[in-house]
Short mmCIF file of C-alpha atoms in Angstrom, two decimals:
data_model
loop_
_atom_site.label_atom_id
_atom_site.label_comp_id
_atom_site.label_asym_id
_atom_site.label_seq_id
_atom_site.Cartn_x
_atom_site.Cartn_y
_atom_site.Cartn_z
CA MET A 2 -113.44 128.50 128.64
CA GLN A 3 -112.81 130.53 131.84
CA ILE A 4 -115.70 131.59 134.05
CA GLU A 5 -115.23 133.87 136.72
CA GLN A 6 -117.98 135.65 138.48
CA SER A 7 -118.72 137.40 142.38
CA PHE A 8 -121.83 137.99 144.06
CA THR A 9 -123.09 138.98 147.43
CA VAL A 10 -125.55 137.18 149.78
CA ASN A 11 -127.31 139.00 152.71
CA ALA A 12 -126.65 135.75 154.98
CA PRO A 13 -123.46 134.26 157.36
CA ARG A 14 -120.89 132.59 155.46
CA SER A 15 -121.83 129.72 158.14
CA ARG A 16 -125.26 129.49 156.51
CA VAL A 17 -124.02 129.82 152.99
CA TRP A 18 -121.60 127.10 153.44
CA THR A 19 -123.96 124.75 155.04
CA LEU A 20 -126.24 125.56 151.89
CA ILE A 21 -123.33 124.95 149.47
CA ARG A 22 -122.59 121.39 150.83
CA ASP A 23 -126.30 120.57 151.03
CA PRO A 24 -126.66 118.91 147.60
CA GLU A 25 -130.60 118.65 147.89
CA GLN A 26 -130.62 122.47 148.50
CA MET A 27 -128.13 123.37 145.90
CA ILE A 28 -130.29 121.12 143.11
CA THR A 29 -132.71 123.86 143.47
CA CYS A 30 -130.24 126.61 142.49
CA VAL A 31 -128.69 124.89 139.77
CA PRO A 32 -130.27 125.61 136.16
CA GLY A 33 -131.38 122.42 134.50
CA CYS A 34 -130.18 120.19 137.48
CA GLU A 35 -133.02 117.35 137.56
CA SER A 36 -131.35 114.95 140.01
CA ILE A 37 -128.68 114.48 142.29
CA GLU A 38 -127.53 111.84 144.55
CA GLU A 39 -124.34 111.02 146.96
CA THR A 40 -122.67 107.99 145.78
CA GLY A 41 -119.63 108.29 147.95
CA PRO A 42 -117.85 110.50 150.26
CA ASP A 43 -117.66 114.06 148.68
CA THR A 44 -118.59 112.42 145.29
CA TYR A 45 -122.04 112.79 143.62
CA LYS A 46 -124.05 112.15 140.38
CA ALA A 47 -126.28 114.50 138.69
CA ALA A 48 -128.74 114.95 135.69
CA VAL A 49 -128.49 117.93 134.20
CA VAL A 50 -130.23 119.38 131.19
CA VAL A 51 -128.56 122.30 129.34
CA SER A 52 -129.84 123.75 125.88
CA VAL A 53 -127.92 125.63 123.49
CA GLY A 54 -129.96 127.13 120.36
CA PRO A 55 -131.84 124.21 118.90
CA ILE A 56 -129.79 121.58 120.65
CA LYS A 57 -130.95 120.01 124.00
CA ALA A 58 -128.39 117.78 125.89
CA ARG A 59 -129.05 115.92 128.93
CA PHE A 60 -125.62 115.37 130.62
CA SER A 61 -125.20 112.55 133.36
CA MET A 62 -122.63 114.28 135.67
CA THR A 63 -119.92 112.98 138.29
CA ILE A 64 -119.01 115.66 140.77
CA LYS A 65 -116.26 115.51 143.15
CA ILE A 66 -115.16 117.63 145.78
CA ILE A 67 -111.14 117.26 145.60
CA GLU A 68 -110.39 119.99 148.21
CA GLU A 69 -111.89 122.22 150.66
CA THR A 70 -111.35 124.53 153.81
CA ILE A 71 -114.62 124.37 155.69
CA MET A 72 -116.37 127.56 155.69
CA GLU A 73 -113.81 129.37 152.93
CA TYR A 74 -113.14 127.20 149.59
CA VAL A 75 -114.08 124.34 147.78
CA ARG A 76 -112.82 122.94 144.79
CA THR A 77 -114.61 120.48 142.52
CA GLU A 78 -114.30 118.78 139.73
CA SER A 79 -117.27 117.93 137.31
CA LYS A 80 -117.16 115.13 134.43
CA GLY A 81 -120.01 114.26 132.28
CA GLU A 82 -121.57 113.40 128.79
CA GLU A 83 -124.72 112.65 126.94
CA GLY A 84 -126.04 109.19 126.48
CA SER A 85 -124.73 108.91 123.06
CA ARG A 86 -121.21 110.59 123.81
CA ALA A 87 -122.43 113.21 121.34
CA SER A 88 -120.96 116.06 123.77
CA VAL A 89 -118.59 115.69 126.85
CA VAL A 90 -117.97 118.37 129.38
CA GLN A 91 -115.53 118.83 132.05
CA ALA A 92 -115.05 121.28 134.63
CA ILE A 93 -112.31 122.56 137.50
CA SER A 94 -114.40 124.98 139.78
CA ASP A 95 -113.43 127.15 142.97
CA MET A 96 -115.64 128.75 145.03
CA ARG A 97 -114.44 131.21 147.78
CA LEU A 98 -116.72 132.66 150.71
CA THR A 99 -115.67 136.00 152.49
CA ASP A 100 -117.23 137.91 154.90
CA THR A 101 -118.91 141.40 153.72
CA PRO A 102 -118.61 144.24 156.39
CA GLU A 103 -122.42 144.38 156.38
CA GLY A 104 -122.36 140.89 157.65
CA GLY A 105 -123.14 138.99 154.75
CA THR A 106 -121.03 136.75 152.46
CA GLU A 107 -119.27 137.37 149.03
CA ILE A 108 -118.92 134.30 146.81
CA HIS A 109 -116.65 134.31 144.49
CA TYR A 110 -116.08 131.37 141.84
CA SER A 111 -114.41 130.50 138.81
CA SER A 112 -114.45 127.84 136.18
CA THR A 113 -112.08 126.29 133.75
CA VAL A 114 -114.56 124.21 131.36
CA GLU A 115 -114.04 122.13 128.54
CA ILE A 116 -116.79 121.17 126.02
CA SER A 117 -116.39 118.52 123.10
CA GLY A 118 -118.57 117.20 120.65
CA ARG A 119 -121.73 119.00 119.30
CA LEU A 120 -121.87 121.69 122.07
CA GLY A 121 -118.37 122.18 121.60
CA ARG A 122 -118.87 123.24 117.92
CA TYR A 123 -120.76 126.39 118.92
CA GLY A 124 -117.63 127.89 119.81
CA SER A 125 -116.39 129.40 123.32
CA GLY A 126 -118.01 133.15 122.39
CA MET A 127 -121.59 131.66 122.35
CA MET A 128 -120.87 129.02 125.23
CA LYS A 129 -119.68 131.86 127.44
CA LYS A 130 -122.72 133.82 126.60
CA ILE A 131 -125.01 130.91 127.68
CA ALA A 132 -122.69 130.07 130.80
CA THR A 133 -122.88 133.67 131.86
CA LYS A 134 -126.81 133.58 131.61
CA LEU A 135 -127.20 129.98 133.50
CA ALA A 136 -124.48 131.84 136.13
CA ALA A 137 -126.91 135.05 136.83
CA LYS A 138 -129.80 132.45 137.37
CA PHE A 139 -127.64 130.24 139.77
CA GLU A 140 -126.85 133.43 141.58
CA ASP A 141 -130.74 134.91 141.77
CA SER A 142 -131.85 131.58 142.90
CA PHE A 143 -128.83 130.83 145.61
CA ARG A 144 -129.33 134.50 147.03
CA ALA A 145 -133.04 134.19 147.44
CA MET A 146 -132.61 130.42 149.39
CA ALA A 147 -129.87 131.95 151.48
CA GLU A 148 -131.79 134.88 152.31
CA LYS A 149 -135.14 133.35 153.00
CA GLN A 150 -133.52 130.55 154.86
CA GLU A 151 -131.96 133.38 156.96
CA GLU A 152 -135.32 135.36 157.50
CA VAL A 153 -136.63 131.95 158.73
CA CYS A 154 -134.20 131.20 161.39
#
């Protein structure tokens, strides 16, 4: 499944980059993310809960930054499974930051996601709809955080 979106934040790219690279800030924006800890250089472990219809799945995720250009681009590889291995998720995600003429930042992200197991049975149409809904929540939360931070500083 491919997910691709863009959104704009009224904050300079340097602030947006700082927030993106701060796991404690990002956890507040990612729907269902319950915890995150750094386990090594550019490697993190997270607990994420996702609800799909009547199914609630709790994933133990490993996230690794596999490529980055400071203040411009970051690529991550995410892998996770439920405790019983009933569902497995893998994703390669890219995020690009560009300046807007108004002094804000456009965030463009794309992910190639593979889901197998009981969640994978729901099919790509339903999963894409759920992913789009979660992405919108992330965008709203991140925008609010970045713009609030901008006002404080």
